[in-house]
CSV table of C-alpha atoms in Angstrom, one decimal:
chain,number,residue,atom,x,y,z
V,236,UNK,CA,0.0,0.2,0.3
V,237,UNK,CA,2.6,2.6,0.4
V,238,UNK,CA,4.4,2.1,-2.6
V,239,UNK,CA,1.1,2.7,-3.7
V,240,UNK,CA,1.1,6.1,-2.9
V,241,UNK,CA,4.5,7.0,-3.5
V,242,UNK,CA,4.4,6.0,-6.8
V,243,UNK,CA,1.1,7.9,-6.9
V,244,UNK,CA,2.8,10.8,-5.4
V,245,UNK,CA,5.8,10.5,-8.2
V,246,UNK,CA,3.0,10.5,-11.1
V,247,UNK,CA,0.9,13.7,-10.1
V,248,UNK,CA,4.4,15.1,-9.4
V,249,UNK,CA,5.8,13.7,-12.9
V,250,UNK,CA,2.8,15.1,-14.4
V,251,UNK,CA,2.7,18.8,-12.9
V,252,UNK,CA,7.1,19.0,-13.5
V,253,UNK,CA,6.7,17.7,-17.3
V,254,UNK,CA,6.1,21.7,-18.4
V,255,UNK,CA,7.7,24.5,-16.7
V,256,UNK,CA,6.1,28.1,-16.3
V,257,UNK,CA,6.8,29.9,-19.2
V,258,UNK,CA,4.9,26.4,-21.6
V,259,UNK,CA,8.0,25.1,-22.6
V,260,UNK,CA,8.9,21.2,-22.4
V,261,UNK,CA,11.0,20.5,-19.5
V,262,UNK,CA,14.3,19.7,-19.9
V,263,UNK,CA,16.9,18.0,-17.8
V,264,UNK,CA,18.2,20.8,-15.5
V,265,UNK,CA,14.6,22.0,-15.0
V,266,UNK,CA,13.3,18.5,-13.6
V,267,UNK,CA,16.7,18.3,-11.6
V,268,UNK,CA,17.5,14.8,-12.6
V,269,UNK,CA,20.7,13.5,-10.9
V,270,UNK,CA,23.7,12.3,-12.2
V,271,UNK,CA,26.0,9.5,-12.7
V,272,UNK,CA,28.1,10.8,-9.9
V,273,UNK,CA,24.8,10.8,-7.9
V,274,UNK,CA,23.5,7.6,-8.6
V,275,UNK,CA,26.7,6.2,-8.0
V,276,UNK,CA,27.1,7.8,-3.9
V,277,UNK,CA,23.6,6.0,-3.7
V,278,UNK,CA,24.2,2.7,-4.8
V,279,UNK,CA,27.3,3.0,-2.4
V,280,UNK,CA,25.5,3.9,0.3
V,281,UNK,CA,23.3,1.1,-0.6
V,282,UNK,CA,25.6,-1.8,-1.5
V,283,UNK,CA,24.4,-3.9,1.2
V,284,UNK,CA,21.1,-4.3,0.6
V,285,UNK,CA,21.3,-5.4,-2.6
V,286,UNK,CA,22.0,-8.6,-5.2
V,287,UNK,CA,25.3,-7.3,-6.8
V,288,UNK,CA,24.0,-8.9,-9.6
V,289,UNK,CA,21.1,-6.6,-10.5
V,290,UNK,CA,23.9,-3.3,-9.4
V,291,UNK,CA,24.1,-2.0,-12.9
V,292,UNK,CA,20.7,-2.4,-14.0
V,293,UNK,CA,19.2,-0.2,-10.9
V,294,UNK,CA,22.3,2.3,-12.3
V,295,UNK,CA,21.1,2.4,-15.8
V,296,UNK,CA,17.3,3.1,-14.4
V,297,UNK,CA,18.4,5.6,-11.2
V,298,UNK,CA,20.1,8.5,-13.6
V,299,UNK,CA,16.5,9.0,-15.4
V,300,UNK,CA,15.3,10.1,-11.8
V,301,UNK,CA,15.7,13.0,-9.4
V,302,UNK,CA,17.7,12.3,-6.1
V,303,UNK,CA,14.6,13.0,-3.7
V,304,UNK,CA,12.6,10.0,-5.8
V,305,UNK,CA,15.3,7.7,-6.1
V,306,UNK,CA,16.1,8.7,-2.0
V,307,UNK,CA,11.9,7.7,-1.2
V,308,UNK,CA,13.3,4.1,-3.2
V,309,UNK,CA,16.0,3.3,-1.1
V,310,UNK,CA,14.1,4.3,2.4
V,311,UNK,CA,12.2,0.9,1.5
V,312,UNK,CA,14.7,-1.6,1.2
V,313,UNK,CA,15.1,-3.8,4.4
V,314,UNK,CA,18.5,-4.3,6.5
V,315,UNK,CA,20.2,-7.7,4.9
V,316,UNK,CA,21.8,-8.3,9.4
V,317,UNK,CA,18.3,-6.9,10.7
V,318,UNK,CA,17.0,-9.9,9.2
V,319,UNK,CA,19.6,-12.0,9.3
V,320,UNK,CA,19.1,-11.6,13.6
V,321,UNK,CA,15.5,-12.3,13.0
V,322,UNK,CA,16.3,-15.2,11.7
V,323,UNK,CA,18.9,-16.5,14.0
V,324,UNK,CA,16.3,-15.5,16.8
V,325,UNK,CA,12.7,-16.1,15.7
V,326,UNK,CA,13.1,-17.8,12.6
V,327,UNK,CA,11.6,-20.8,14.0
V,328,UNK,CA,8.5,-18.8,13.5
V,329,UNK,CA,9.0,-18.0,10.0
V,330,UNK,CA,9.6,-14.1,11.1
V,331,UNK,CA,12.1,-13.4,9.4
V,332,UNK,CA,10.9,-14.1,5.9
V,333,UNK,CA,7.7,-11.9,6.3
V,334,UNK,CA,10.1,-9.2,7.5
V,335,UNK,CA,11.4,-9.5,3.8
V,336,UNK,CA,8.2,-9.7,2.5
V,337,UNK,CA,8.5,-13.4,1.6
V,338,UNK,CA,5.2,-14.4,3.1
V,339,UNK,CA,4.8,-17.6,1.4
V,340,UNK,CA,7.7,-19.2,3.2
V,341,UNK,CA,7.0,-17.3,6.4
V,342,UNK,CA,4.0,-19.2,6.2
V,343,UNK,CA,5.6,-22.7,5.1
V,344,UNK,CA,7.8,-22.3,7.9
V,345,UNK,CA,5.3,-20.9,11.0
V,346,UNK,CA,3.1,-24.3,10.3
V,347,UNK,CA,6.1,-26.7,9.7
V,348,UNK,CA,7.5,-25.0,13.1
V,349,UNK,CA,4.2,-25.9,15.0
V,350,UNK,CA,2.9,-28.7,13.0
V,351,UNK,CA,6.4,-30.8,12.9
V,352,UNK,CA,8.0,-29.0,16.2
V,353,UNK,CA,4.6,-29.9,18.4
V,354,UNK,CA,4.5,-33.9,17.2
V,355,UNK,CA,8.0,-34.4,17.1
V,356,UNK,CA,11.5,-33.8,18.1
V,357,UNK,CA,11.0,-32.0,14.7
V,358,UNK,CA,14.3,-32.4,12.9
V,359,UNK,CA,13.4,-31.2,9.8
V,360,UNK,CA,12.0,-28.5,11.5
V,361,UNK,CA,15.4,-27.1,12.8
V,362,UNK,CA,17.8,-28.0,9.6
V,363,UNK,CA,15.3,-26.0,7.9
V,364,UNK,CA,15.8,-23.6,10.4
V,365,UNK,CA,19.7,-23.5,10.9
V,366,UNK,CA,19.9,-23.3,6.6
V,367,UNK,CA,17.7,-20.4,6.6
V,368,UNK,CA,20.6,-18.8,8.4
V,369,UNK,CA,23.0,-19.0,5.9
V,370,UNK,CA,20.7,-18.2,2.8
V,371,UNK,CA,18.6,-15.2,4.5
V,372,UNK,CA,21.4,-12.3,3.9
V,373,UNK,CA,20.8,-13.1,0.1
V,374,UNK,CA,17.4,-13.2,0.1
V,375,UNK,CA,16.8,-9.8,1.5
V,376,UNK,CA,19.0,-9.1,-0.7
V,377,UNK,CA,17.4,-10.0,-3.4
V,378,UNK,CA,14.0,-9.4,-2.5
V,379,UNK,CA,15.3,-5.5,-2.3
V,380,UNK,CA,17.1,-5.7,-6.0
V,381,UNK,CA,13.3,-7.1,-7.1
V,382,UNK,CA,10.9,-4.3,-5.4
V,383,UNK,CA,13.5,-1.3,-6.3
V,384,UNK,CA,13.6,-2.5,-9.7
V,385,UNK,CA,10.1,-2.9,-9.9
V,386,UNK,CA,9.7,0.6,-8.3
V,387,UNK,CA,11.9,2.0,-10.9
V,388,UNK,CA,10.1,0.7,-13.6
V,389,UNK,CA,6.6,2.4,-12.5
V,390,UNK,CA,8.0,6.0,-11.6
V,391,UNK,CA,10.7,6.2,-14.5
V,392,UNK,CA,9.8,8.4,-17.4
């Protein structure tokens, strides 16, 4: 829902900024489109939250946005360290997967934890939790990159 409002705000802002007051079509300078250095700076600051294979695609799409728009999009990224801490502490309940937006895996872990954990000692349950501790950071980066690319495609000019 939050992404919808951000996209709506950016679309309305784009509509009103396409023409400058003297009725000329807006140029890159009038819209304050960010330069390559600013895009690289945003990517460097948030590189720990993105998957390396998506960085070049994100870089090419960032240059078409205003800096403030891009900063808003980057503020929605989840931190892989937070996901790892959640995975270690309450990962058996799937809360780490809910945090990164992977609802299906979160529900799966929760159900396996409840059903298998109550029926037996739950070896599968503990193995899944242990493996997921090692996978959650990369899953967070991938989810962040996919969400950012989706948002960039919705707000790009």
